[in-house]
């Protein structure tokens, strides 16, 4: 729900592949690129940076998100038709790659 006098830009529309699909995260990103649809993997977890490696922290959730997360096109200028087109292509790639 948007607050009065505000409009969400829907920044970082994302998905996480939590099960086996016909395409991996990197495969999905590559196929989307062929269709000229921008996407990118999630940021790596902070625990993976050298300065934090010796902390001994276990971050399996962050690791899973970094390995399986995809950021899709987002922003206030996308039309509903563009969003539908991206969503349909994501579904097709994940289910039929």
PDB file of N, CA and C in Angstrom:
ATOM      1  N   UNK A   1       0.854  -1.175   0.000  1.00  0.00           N
ATOM      2  CA  UNK A   1       0.000   0.000   0.000  1.00  0.00           C
ATOM      3  C   UNK A   1       0.895   1.233   0.000  1.00  0.00           C
ATOM      4  N   UNK A   2       0.628   2.115  -0.921  1.00  0.00           N
ATOM      5  CA  UNK A   2       1.408   3.355  -0.998  1.00  0.00           C
ATOM      6  C   UNK A   2       0.804   4.403  -0.074  1.00  0.00           C
ATOM      7  N   UNK A   3       1.666   5.177   0.537  1.00  0.00           N
ATOM      8  CA  UNK A   3       1.225   6.259   1.422  1.00  0.00           C
ATOM      9  C   UNK A   3       0.724   7.421   0.560  1.00  0.00           C
ATOM     10  N   UNK A   4      -0.101   8.288   1.138  1.00  0.00           N
ATOM     11  CA  UNK A   4      -0.581   9.450   0.378  1.00  0.00           C
ATOM     12  C   UNK A   4       0.585  10.264  -0.187  1.00  0.00           C
ATOM     13  N   UNK A   5       0.425  10.733  -1.403  1.00  0.00           N
ATOM     14  CA  UNK A   5       1.407  11.574  -2.092  1.00  0.00           C
ATOM     15  C   UNK A   5       2.732  10.861  -2.363  1.00  0.00           C
ATOM     16  N   UNK A   6       2.709   9.551  -2.422  1.00  0.00           N
ATOM     17  CA  UNK A   6       3.920   8.790  -2.747  1.00  0.00           C
ATOM     18  C   UNK A   6       3.595   7.778  -3.838  1.00  0.00           C
ATOM     19  N   UNK A   7       4.657   7.322  -4.493  1.00  0.00           N
ATOM     20  CA  UNK A   7       4.500   6.294  -5.516  1.00  0.00           C
ATOM     21  C   UNK A   7       5.733   5.399  -5.451  1.00  0.00           C
ATOM     22  N   UNK A   8       5.515   4.122  -5.276  1.00  0.00           N
ATOM     23  CA  UNK A   8       6.625   3.176  -5.210  1.00  0.00           C
ATOM     24  C   UNK A   8       7.287   3.077  -6.581  1.00  0.00           C
ATOM     25  N   UNK A   9       8.613   2.942  -6.591  1.00  0.00           N
ATOM     26  CA  UNK A   9       9.314   2.699  -7.849  1.00  0.00           C
ATOM     27  C   UNK A   9       9.579   1.209  -8.032  1.00  0.00           C
ATOM     28  N   UNK A  10       9.122   0.402  -7.076  1.00  0.00           N
ATOM     29  CA  UNK A  10       9.273  -1.048  -7.155  1.00  0.00           C
ATOM     30  C   UNK A  10      10.703  -1.441  -7.470  1.00  0.00           C
ATOM     31  N   UNK A  11      11.618  -0.849  -6.729  1.00  0.00           N
ATOM     32  CA  UNK A  11      13.034  -1.102  -6.927  1.00  0.00           C
ATOM     33  C   UNK A  11      13.367  -2.512  -6.483  1.00  0.00           C
ATOM     34  N   UNK A  12      14.183  -3.175  -7.246  1.00  0.00           N
ATOM     35  CA  UNK A  12      14.680  -4.505  -6.932  1.00  0.00           C
ATOM     36  C   UNK A  12      13.567  -5.553  -6.906  1.00  0.00           C
ATOM     37  N   UNK A  13      12.821  -5.643  -7.968  1.00  0.00           N
ATOM     38  CA  UNK A  13      11.882  -6.739  -8.119  1.00  0.00           C
ATOM     39  C   UNK A  13      12.721  -7.998  -8.311  1.00  0.00           C
ATOM     40  N   UNK A  14      12.530  -8.957  -7.439  1.00  0.00           N
ATOM     41  CA  UNK A  14      13.457 -10.087  -7.391  1.00  0.00           C
ATOM     42  C   UNK A  14      12.722 -11.407  -7.260  1.00  0.00           C
ATOM     43  N   UNK A  15      13.447 -12.481  -7.556  1.00  0.00           N
ATOM     44  CA  UNK A  15      12.954 -13.819  -7.290  1.00  0.00           C
ATOM     45  C   UNK A  15      14.119 -14.675  -6.832  1.00  0.00           C
ATOM     46  N   UNK A  16      13.794 -15.713  -6.078  1.00  0.00           N
ATOM     47  CA  UNK A  16      14.800 -16.649  -5.583  1.00  0.00           C
ATOM     48  C   UNK A  16      14.372 -18.043  -6.022  1.00  0.00           C
ATOM     49  N   UNK A  17      15.267 -18.733  -6.695  1.00  0.00           N
ATOM     50  CA  UNK A  17      14.977 -20.091  -7.151  1.00  0.00           C
ATOM     51  C   UNK A  17      15.200 -21.048  -5.978  1.00  0.00           C
ATOM     52  N   UNK A  18      14.111 -21.453  -5.329  1.00  0.00           N
ATOM     53  CA  UNK A  18      14.199 -22.302  -4.145  1.00  0.00           C
ATOM     54  C   UNK A  18      14.001 -23.780  -4.457  1.00  0.00           C
ATOM     55  N   UNK A  19      13.810 -24.106  -5.709  1.00  0.00           N
ATOM     56  CA  UNK A  19      13.687 -25.512  -6.098  1.00  0.00           C
ATOM     57  C   UNK A  19      14.299 -25.686  -7.467  1.00  0.00           C
ATOM     58  N   UNK A  20      14.310 -26.895  -7.936  1.00  0.00           N
ATOM     59  CA  UNK A  20      14.920 -27.175  -9.232  1.00  0.00           C
ATOM     60  C   UNK A  20      13.974 -26.760 -10.357  1.00  0.00           C
ATOM     61  N   UNK A  21      14.497 -25.984 -11.263  1.00  0.00           N
ATOM     62  CA  UNK A  21      13.759 -25.568 -12.452  1.00  0.00           C
ATOM     63  C   UNK A  21      14.525 -26.043 -13.680  1.00  0.00           C
ATOM     64  N   UNK A  22      13.958 -25.818 -14.834  1.00  0.00           N
ATOM     65  CA  UNK A  22      14.612 -26.199 -16.082  1.00  0.00           C
ATOM     66  C   UNK A  22      15.836 -25.338 -16.357  1.00  0.00           C
ATOM     67  N   UNK A  23      15.960 -24.205 -15.691  1.00  0.00           N
ATOM     68  CA  UNK A  23      17.118 -23.318 -15.857  1.00  0.00           C
ATOM     69  C   UNK A  23      17.680 -22.971 -14.485  1.00  0.00           C
ATOM     70  N   UNK A  24      18.978 -22.811 -14.420  1.00  0.00           N
ATOM     71  CA  UNK A  24      19.623 -22.317 -13.211  1.00  0.00           C
ATOM     72  C   UNK A  24      19.504 -20.803 -13.167  1.00  0.00           C
ATOM     73  N   UNK A  25      19.943 -20.208 -12.073  1.00  0.00           N
ATOM     74  CA  UNK A  25      19.954 -18.744 -11.993  1.00  0.00           C
ATOM     75  C   UNK A  25      20.734 -18.145 -13.150  1.00  0.00           C
ATOM     76  N   UNK A  26      21.955 -18.642 -13.368  1.00  0.00           N
ATOM     77  CA  UNK A  26      22.784 -18.092 -14.444  1.00  0.00           C
ATOM     78  C   UNK A  26      22.202 -18.389 -15.814  1.00  0.00           C
ATOM     79  N   UNK A  27      21.566 -19.546 -15.965  1.00  0.00           N
ATOM     80  CA  UNK A  27      20.903 -19.865 -17.223  1.00  0.00           C
ATOM     81  C   UNK A  27      19.735 -18.943 -17.497  1.00  0.00           C
ATOM     82  N   UNK A  28      18.973 -18.639 -16.452  1.00  0.00           N
ATOM     83  CA  UNK A  28      17.857 -17.700 -16.587  1.00  0.00           C
ATOM     84  C   UNK A  28      18.363 -16.329 -17.012  1.00  0.00           C
ATOM     85  N   UNK A  29      19.406 -15.857 -16.355  1.00  0.00           N
ATOM     86  CA  UNK A  29      19.964 -14.546 -16.683  1.00  0.00           C
ATOM     87  C   UNK A  29      20.449 -14.521 -18.133  1.00  0.00           C
ATOM     88  N   UNK A  30      21.113 -15.587 -18.575  1.00  0.00           N
ATOM     89  CA  UNK A  30      21.616 -15.652 -19.954  1.00  0.00           C
ATOM     90  C   UNK A  30      20.479 -15.657 -20.971  1.00  0.00           C
ATOM     91  N   UNK A  31      19.434 -16.443 -20.707  1.00  0.00           N
ATOM     92  CA  UNK A  31      18.301 -16.492 -21.639  1.00  0.00           C
ATOM     93  C   UNK A  31      17.558 -15.154 -21.683  1.00  0.00           C
ATOM     94  N   UNK A  32      17.400 -14.512 -20.530  1.00  0.00           N
ATOM     95  CA  UNK A  32      16.761 -13.196 -20.509  1.00  0.00           C
ATOM     96  C   UNK A  32      17.580 -12.197 -21.317  1.00  0.00           C
ATOM     97  N   UNK A  33      18.899 -12.278 -21.203  1.00  0.00           N
ATOM     98  CA  UNK A  33      19.766 -11.374 -21.964  1.00  0.00           C
ATOM     99  C   UNK A  33      19.555 -11.563 -23.467  1.00  0.00           C
ATOM    100  N   UNK A  34      19.397 -12.816 -23.910  1.00  0.00           N
ATOM    101  CA  UNK A  34      19.120 -13.088 -25.326  1.00  0.00           C
ATOM    102  C   UNK A  34      17.833 -12.402 -25.777  1.00  0.00           C
ATOM    103  N   UNK A  35      16.889 -12.254 -24.861  1.00  0.00           N
ATOM    104  CA  UNK A  35      15.616 -11.594 -25.160  1.00  0.00           C
ATOM    105  C   UNK A  35      15.670 -10.095 -24.891  1.00  0.00           C
ATOM    106  N   UNK A  36      16.878  -9.584 -24.588  1.00  0.00           N
ATOM    107  CA  UNK A  36      17.108  -8.179 -24.275  1.00  0.00           C
ATOM    108  C   UNK A  36      16.339  -7.726 -23.037  1.00  0.00           C
ATOM    109  N   UNK A  37      16.245  -8.646 -22.052  1.00  0.00           N
ATOM    110  CA  UNK A  37      15.638  -8.339 -20.766  1.00  0.00           C
ATOM    111  C   UNK A  37      16.775  -8.274 -19.751  1.00  0.00           C
ATOM    112  N   UNK A  38      16.955  -7.107 -19.151  1.00  0.00           N
ATOM    113  CA  UNK A  38      18.014  -6.934 -18.162  1.00  0.00           C
ATOM    114  C   UNK A  38      17.677  -7.679 -16.874  1.00  0.00           C
ATOM    115  N   UNK A  39      18.681  -8.281 -16.298  1.00  0.00           N
ATOM    116  CA  UNK A  39      18.566  -8.904 -14.987  1.00  0.00           C
ATOM    117  C   UNK A  39      19.980  -9.026 -14.440  1.00  0.00           C
ATOM    118  N   UNK A  40      20.082  -9.345 -13.160  1.00  0.00           N
ATOM    119  CA  UNK A  40      21.404  -9.545 -12.584  1.00  0.00           C
ATOM    120  C   UNK A  40      21.260 -10.387 -11.328  1.00  0.00           C
ATOM    121  N   UNK A  41      22.337 -11.057 -10.941  1.00  0.00           N
ATOM    122  CA  UNK A  41      22.276 -11.850  -9.712  1.00  0.00           C
ATOM    123  C   UNK A  41      22.218 -10.945  -8.482  1.00  0.00           C
ATOM    124  N   UNK A  42      21.783 -11.531  -7.372  1.00  0.00           N
ATOM    125  CA  UNK A  42      21.789 -10.800  -6.100  1.00  0.00           C
ATOM    126  C   UNK A  42      23.214 -10.410  -5.744  1.00  0.00           C
ATOM    127  N   UNK A  43      23.328  -9.477  -4.825  1.00  0.00           N
ATOM    128  CA  UNK A  43      24.628  -9.119  -4.282  1.00  0.00           C
ATOM    129  C   UNK A  43      25.198 -10.310  -3.517  1.00  0.00           C
ATOM    130  N   UNK A  44      26.518 -10.443  -3.470  1.00  0.00           N
ATOM    131  CA  UNK A  44      27.105 -11.511  -2.655  1.00  0.00           C
ATOM    132  C   UNK A  44      26.906 -11.195  -1.173  1.00  0.00           C
ATOM    133  N   UNK A  45      26.905 -12.218  -0.321  1.00  0.00           N
ATOM    134  CA  UNK A  45      26.746 -11.948   1.109  1.00  0.00           C
ATOM    135  C   UNK A  45      27.974 -11.244   1.681  1.00  0.00           C
ATOM    136  N   UNK A  46      27.759 -10.386   2.630  1.00  0.00           N
ATOM    137  CA  UNK A  46      28.876  -9.672   3.272  1.00  0.00           C
ATOM    138  C   UNK A  46      29.875 -10.638   3.880  1.00  0.00           C
ATOM    139  N   UNK A  47      29.389 -11.772   4.362  1.00  0.00           N
ATOM    140  CA  UNK A  47      30.277 -12.752   4.995  1.00  0.00           C
ATOM    141  C   UNK A  47      31.292 -13.331   4.019  1.00  0.00           C
ATOM    142  N   UNK A  48      31.067 -13.144   2.738  1.00  0.00           N
ATOM    143  CA  UNK A  48      32.003 -13.637   1.740  1.00  0.00           C
ATOM    144  C   UNK A  48      33.169 -12.700   1.466  1.00  0.00           C
ATOM    145  N   UNK A  49      33.082 -11.480   1.951  1.00  0.00           N
ATOM    146  CA  UNK A  49      34.167 -10.533   1.747  1.00  0.00           C
ATOM    147  C   UNK A  49      35.327 -10.840   2.689  1.00  0.00           C
ATOM    148  N   UNK A  50      36.520 -10.639   2.187  1.00  0.00           N
ATOM    149  CA  UNK A  50      37.727 -10.999   2.927  1.00  0.00           C
ATOM    150  C   UNK A  50      37.739 -10.453   4.351  1.00  0.00           C
ATOM    151  N   UNK A  51      37.306  -9.222   4.526  1.00  0.00           N
ATOM    152  CA  UNK A  51      37.367  -8.605   5.854  1.00  0.00           C
ATOM    153  C   UNK A  51      36.471  -9.295   6.871  1.00  0.00           C
ATOM    154  N   UNK A  52      35.488 -10.087   6.406  1.00  0.00           N
ATOM    155  CA  UNK A  52      34.571 -10.765   7.329  1.00  0.00           C
ATOM    156  C   UNK A  52      34.781 -12.272   7.388  1.00  0.00           C
ATOM    157  N   UNK A  53      35.642 -12.827   6.548  1.00  0.00           N
ATOM    158  CA  UNK A  53      35.799 -14.278   6.462  1.00  0.00           C
ATOM    159  C   UNK A  53      36.262 -14.916   7.761  1.00  0.00           C
ATOM    160  N   UNK A  54      37.057 -14.228   8.536  1.00  0.00           N
ATOM    161  CA  UNK A  54      37.592 -14.798   9.770  1.00  0.00           C
ATOM    162  C   UNK A  54      36.644 -14.659  10.956  1.00  0.00           C
ATOM    163  N   UNK A  55      35.446 -14.150  10.714  1.00  0.00           N
ATOM    164  CA  UNK A  55      34.524 -13.929  11.827  1.00  0.00           C
ATOM    165  C   UNK A  55      33.949 -15.234  12.360  1.00  0.00           C
ATOM    166  N   UNK A  56      34.012 -16.282  11.552  1.00  0.00           N
ATOM    167  CA  UNK A  56      33.459 -17.563  11.967  1.00  0.00           C
ATOM    168  C   UNK A  56      31.952 -17.639  11.829  1.00  0.00           C
ATOM    169  N   UNK A  57      31.343 -16.608  11.276  1.00  0.00           N
ATOM    170  CA  UNK A  57      29.892 -16.587  11.132  1.00  0.00           C
ATOM    171  C   UNK A  57      29.449 -17.561  10.047  1.00  0.00           C
ATOM    172  N   UNK A  58      28.382 -18.268  10.335  1.00  0.00           N
ATOM    173  CA  UNK A  58      27.766 -19.154   9.352  1.00  0.00           C
ATOM    174  C   UNK A  58      26.557 -18.423   8.782  1.00  0.00           C
ATOM    175  N   UNK A  59      26.520 -18.258   7.475  1.00  0.00           N
ATOM    176  CA  UNK A  59      25.435 -17.490   6.852  1.00  0.00           C
ATOM    177  C   UNK A  59      24.812 -18.272   5.698  1.00  0.00           C
ATOM    178  N   UNK A  60      24.202 -19.429   5.986  1.00  0.00           N
ATOM    179  CA  UNK A  60      23.646 -20.247   4.918  1.00  0.00           C
ATOM    180  C   UNK A  60      22.500 -19.585   4.163  1.00  0.00           C
ATOM    181  N   UNK A  61      21.699 -18.788   4.830  1.00  0.00           N
ATOM    182  CA  UNK A  61      20.584 -18.123   4.147  1.00  0.00           C
ATOM    183  C   UNK A  61      21.123 -17.088   3.165  1.00  0.00           C
ATOM    184  N   UNK A  62      22.092 -16.292   3.597  1.00  0.00           N
ATOM    185  CA  UNK A  62      22.708 -15.304   2.706  1.00  0.00           C
ATOM    186  C   UNK A  62      23.370 -15.980   1.517  1.00  0.00           C
ATOM    187  N   UNK A  63      24.042 -17.094   1.773  1.00  0.00           N
ATOM    188  CA  UNK A  63      24.700 -17.828   0.689  1.00  0.00           C
ATOM    189  C   UNK A  63      23.670 -18.349  -0.308  1.00  0.00           C
ATOM    190  N   UNK A  64      22.559 -18.892   0.198  1.00  0.00           N
ATOM    191  CA  UNK A  64      21.501 -19.397  -0.692  1.00  0.00           C
ATOM    192  C   UNK A  64      20.923 -18.273  -1.548  1.00  0.00           C
ATOM    193  N   UNK A  65      20.640 -17.136  -0.921  1.00  0.00           N
ATOM    194  CA  UNK A  65      20.097 -16.005  -1.670  1.00  0.00           C
ATOM    195  C   UNK A  65      21.068 -15.529  -2.742  1.00  0.00           C
ATOM    196  N   UNK A  66      22.338 -15.416  -2.405  1.00  0.00           N
ATOM    197  CA  UNK A  66      23.342 -14.953  -3.375  1.00  0.00           C
ATOM    198  C   UNK A  66      23.483 -15.916  -4.542  1.00  0.00           C
ATOM    199  N   UNK A  67      23.361 -17.203  -4.279  1.00  0.00           N
ATOM    200  CA  UNK A  67      23.532 -18.213  -5.329  1.00  0.00           C
ATOM    201  C   UNK A  67      22.287 -18.409  -6.191  1.00  0.00           C
ATOM    202  N   UNK A  68      21.117 -18.042  -5.668  1.00  0.00           N
ATOM    203  CA  UNK A  68      19.866 -18.351  -6.360  1.00  0.00           C
ATOM    204  C   UNK A  68      18.977 -17.159  -6.660  1.00  0.00           C
ATOM    205  N   UNK A  69      19.390 -15.955  -6.266  1.00  0.00           N
ATOM    206  CA  UNK A  69      18.550 -14.783  -6.449  1.00  0.00           C
ATOM    207  C   UNK A  69      18.813 -14.048  -7.749  1.00  0.00           C
ATOM    208  N   UNK A  70      17.743 -13.558  -8.344  1.00  0.00           N
ATOM    209  CA  UNK A  70      17.808 -12.794  -9.592  1.00  0.00           C
ATOM    210  C   UNK A  70      17.010 -11.508  -9.419  1.00  0.00           C
ATOM    211  N   UNK A  71      17.614 -10.388  -9.755  1.00  0.00           N
ATOM    212  CA  UNK A  71      16.908  -9.111  -9.793  1.00  0.00           C
ATOM    213  C   UNK A  71      16.408  -8.895 -11.213  1.00  0.00           C
ATOM    214  N   UNK A  72      15.132  -8.616 -11.324  1.00  0.00           N
ATOM    215  CA  UNK A  72      14.478  -8.438 -12.618  1.00  0.00           C
ATOM    216  C   UNK A  72      14.311  -6.955 -12.919  1.00  0.00           C
ATOM    217  N   UNK A  73      13.937  -6.630 -14.152  1.00  0.00           N
ATOM    218  CA  UNK A  73      13.706  -5.221 -14.477  1.00  0.00           C
ATOM    219  C   UNK A  73      12.645  -4.632 -13.550  1.00  0.00           C
ATOM    220  N   UNK A  74      12.889  -3.419 -13.114  1.00  0.00           N
ATOM    221  CA  UNK A  74      11.914  -2.763 -12.251  1.00  0.00           C
ATOM    222  C   UNK A  74      12.041  -1.259 -12.426  1.00  0.00           C
ATOM    223  N   UNK A  75      11.056  -0.561 -11.951  1.00  0.00           N
ATOM    224  CA  UNK A  75      11.085   0.889 -12.029  1.00  0.00           C
ATOM    225  C   UNK A  75       9.723   1.443 -12.378  1.00  0.00           C
ATOM    226  N   UNK A  76       9.568   2.709 -12.124  1.00  0.00           N
ATOM    227  CA  UNK A  76       8.268   3.354 -12.321  1.00  0.00           C
ATOM    228  C   UNK A  76       7.889   3.519 -13.779  1.00  0.00           C
ATOM    229  N   UNK A  77       8.842   3.410 -14.688  1.00  0.00           N
ATOM    230  CA  UNK A  77       8.522   3.632 -16.099  1.00  0.00           C
ATOM    231  C   UNK A  77       8.090   2.365 -16.839  1.00  0.00           C
ATOM    232  N   UNK A  78       8.157   1.207 -16.194  1.00  0.00           N
ATOM    233  CA  UNK A  78       7.713  -0.016 -16.852  1.00  0.00           C
ATOM    234  C   UNK A  78       6.198  -0.018 -16.995  1.00  0.00           C
ATOM    235  N   UNK A  79       5.739  -0.403 -18.150  1.00  0.00           N
ATOM    236  CA  UNK A  79       4.294  -0.511 -18.351  1.00  0.00           C
ATOM    237  C   UNK A  79       3.822  -1.874 -17.857  1.00  0.00           C
ATOM    238  N   UNK A  80       2.535  -1.994 -17.662  1.00  0.00           N
ATOM    239  CA  UNK A  80       1.976  -3.272 -17.246  1.00  0.00           C
ATOM    240  C   UNK A  80       2.248  -4.348 -18.297  1.00  0.00           C
ATOM    241  N   UNK A  81       2.209  -3.965 -19.555  1.00  0.00           N
ATOM    242  CA  UNK A  81       2.489  -4.917 -20.636  1.00  0.00           C
ATOM    243  C   UNK A  81       3.943  -5.399 -20.584  1.00  0.00           C
ATOM    244  N   UNK A  82       4.863  -4.502 -20.275  1.00  0.00           N
ATOM    245  CA  UNK A  82       6.273  -4.891 -20.162  1.00  0.00           C
ATOM    246  C   UNK A  82       6.483  -5.837 -18.980  1.00  0.00           C
ATOM    247  N   UNK A  83       5.842  -5.546 -17.874  1.00  0.00           N
ATOM    248  CA  UNK A  83       5.949  -6.418 -16.704  1.00  0.00           C
ATOM    249  C   UNK A  83       5.388  -7.798 -17.036  1.00  0.00           C
ATOM    250  N   UNK A  84       4.235  -7.838 -17.698  1.00  0.00           N
ATOM    251  CA  UNK A  84       3.636  -9.117 -18.103  1.00  0.00           C
ATOM    252  C   UNK A  84       4.559  -9.881 -19.047  1.00  0.00           C
ATOM    253  N   UNK A  85       5.208  -9.174 -19.978  1.00  0.00           N
ATOM    254  CA  UNK A  85       6.108  -9.805 -20.948  1.00  0.00           C
ATOM    255  C   UNK A  85       7.312 -10.428 -20.242  1.00  0.00           C
ATOM    256  N   UNK A  86       7.893  -9.687 -19.302  1.00  0.00           N
ATOM    257  CA  UNK A  86       9.024 -10.217 -18.534  1.00  0.00           C
ATOM    258  C   UNK A  86       8.575 -11.439 -17.744  1.00  0.00           C
ATOM    259  N   UNK A  87       7.457 -11.325 -17.049  1.00  0.00           N
ATOM    260  CA  UNK A  87       6.968 -12.434 -16.223  1.00  0.00           C
ATOM    261  C   UNK A  87       6.708 -13.679 -17.068  1.00  0.00           C
ATOM    262  N   UNK A  88       6.093 -13.513 -18.228  1.00  0.00           N
ATOM    263  CA  UNK A  88       5.806 -14.659 -19.092  1.00  0.00           C
ATOM    264  C   UNK A  88       7.102 -15.321 -19.558  1.00  0.00           C
ATOM    265  N   UNK A  89       8.088 -14.525 -19.920  1.00  0.00           N
ATOM    266  CA  UNK A  89       9.366 -15.094 -20.355  1.00  0.00           C
ATOM    267  C   UNK A  89      10.092 -15.797 -19.217  1.00  0.00           C
ATOM    268  N   UNK A  90      10.042 -15.242 -18.013  1.00  0.00           N
ATOM    269  CA  UNK A  90      10.654 -15.904 -16.856  1.00  0.00           C
ATOM    270  C   UNK A  90       9.989 -17.259 -16.644  1.00  0.00           C
ATOM    271  N   UNK A  91       8.663 -17.297 -16.647  1.00  0.00           N
ATOM    272  CA  UNK A  91       7.949 -18.572 -16.466  1.00  0.00           C
ATOM    273  C   UNK A  91       8.343 -19.585 -17.529  1.00  0.00           C
ATOM    274  N   UNK A  92       8.348 -19.134 -18.776  1.00  0.00           N
ATOM    275  CA  UNK A  92       8.678 -20.045 -19.879  1.00  0.00           C
ATOM    276  C   UNK A  92      10.087 -20.602 -19.726  1.00  0.00           C
ATOM    277  N   UNK A  93      11.044 -19.749 -19.420  1.00  0.00           N
ATOM    278  CA  UNK A  93      12.426 -20.189 -19.278  1.00  0.00           C
ATOM    279  C   UNK A  93      12.578 -21.156 -18.105  1.00  0.00           C
ATOM    280  N   UNK A  94      11.991 -20.818 -16.971  1.00  0.00           N
ATOM    281  CA  UNK A  94      12.144 -21.672 -15.786  1.00  0.00           C
ATOM    282  C   UNK A  94      11.467 -23.024 -15.940  1.00  0.00           C
ATOM    283  N   UNK A  95      10.387 -23.074 -16.675  1.00  0.00           N
ATOM    284  CA  UNK A  95       9.647 -24.330 -16.803  1.00  0.00           C
ATOM    285  C   UNK A  95      10.027 -25.135 -18.038  1.00  0.00           C
ATOM    286  N   UNK A  96      10.652 -24.511 -19.027  1.00  0.00           N
ATOM    287  CA  UNK A  96      10.885 -25.200 -20.299  1.00  0.00           C
ATOM    288  C   UNK A  96      12.290 -25.069 -20.856  1.00  0.00           C
ATOM    289  N   UNK A  97      13.243 -24.608 -20.097  1.00  0.00           N
ATOM    290  CA  UNK A  97      14.583 -24.342 -20.645  1.00  0.00           C
ATOM    291  C   UNK A  97      15.172 -25.558 -21.323  1.00  0.00           C
TER     292      UNK A  97
END
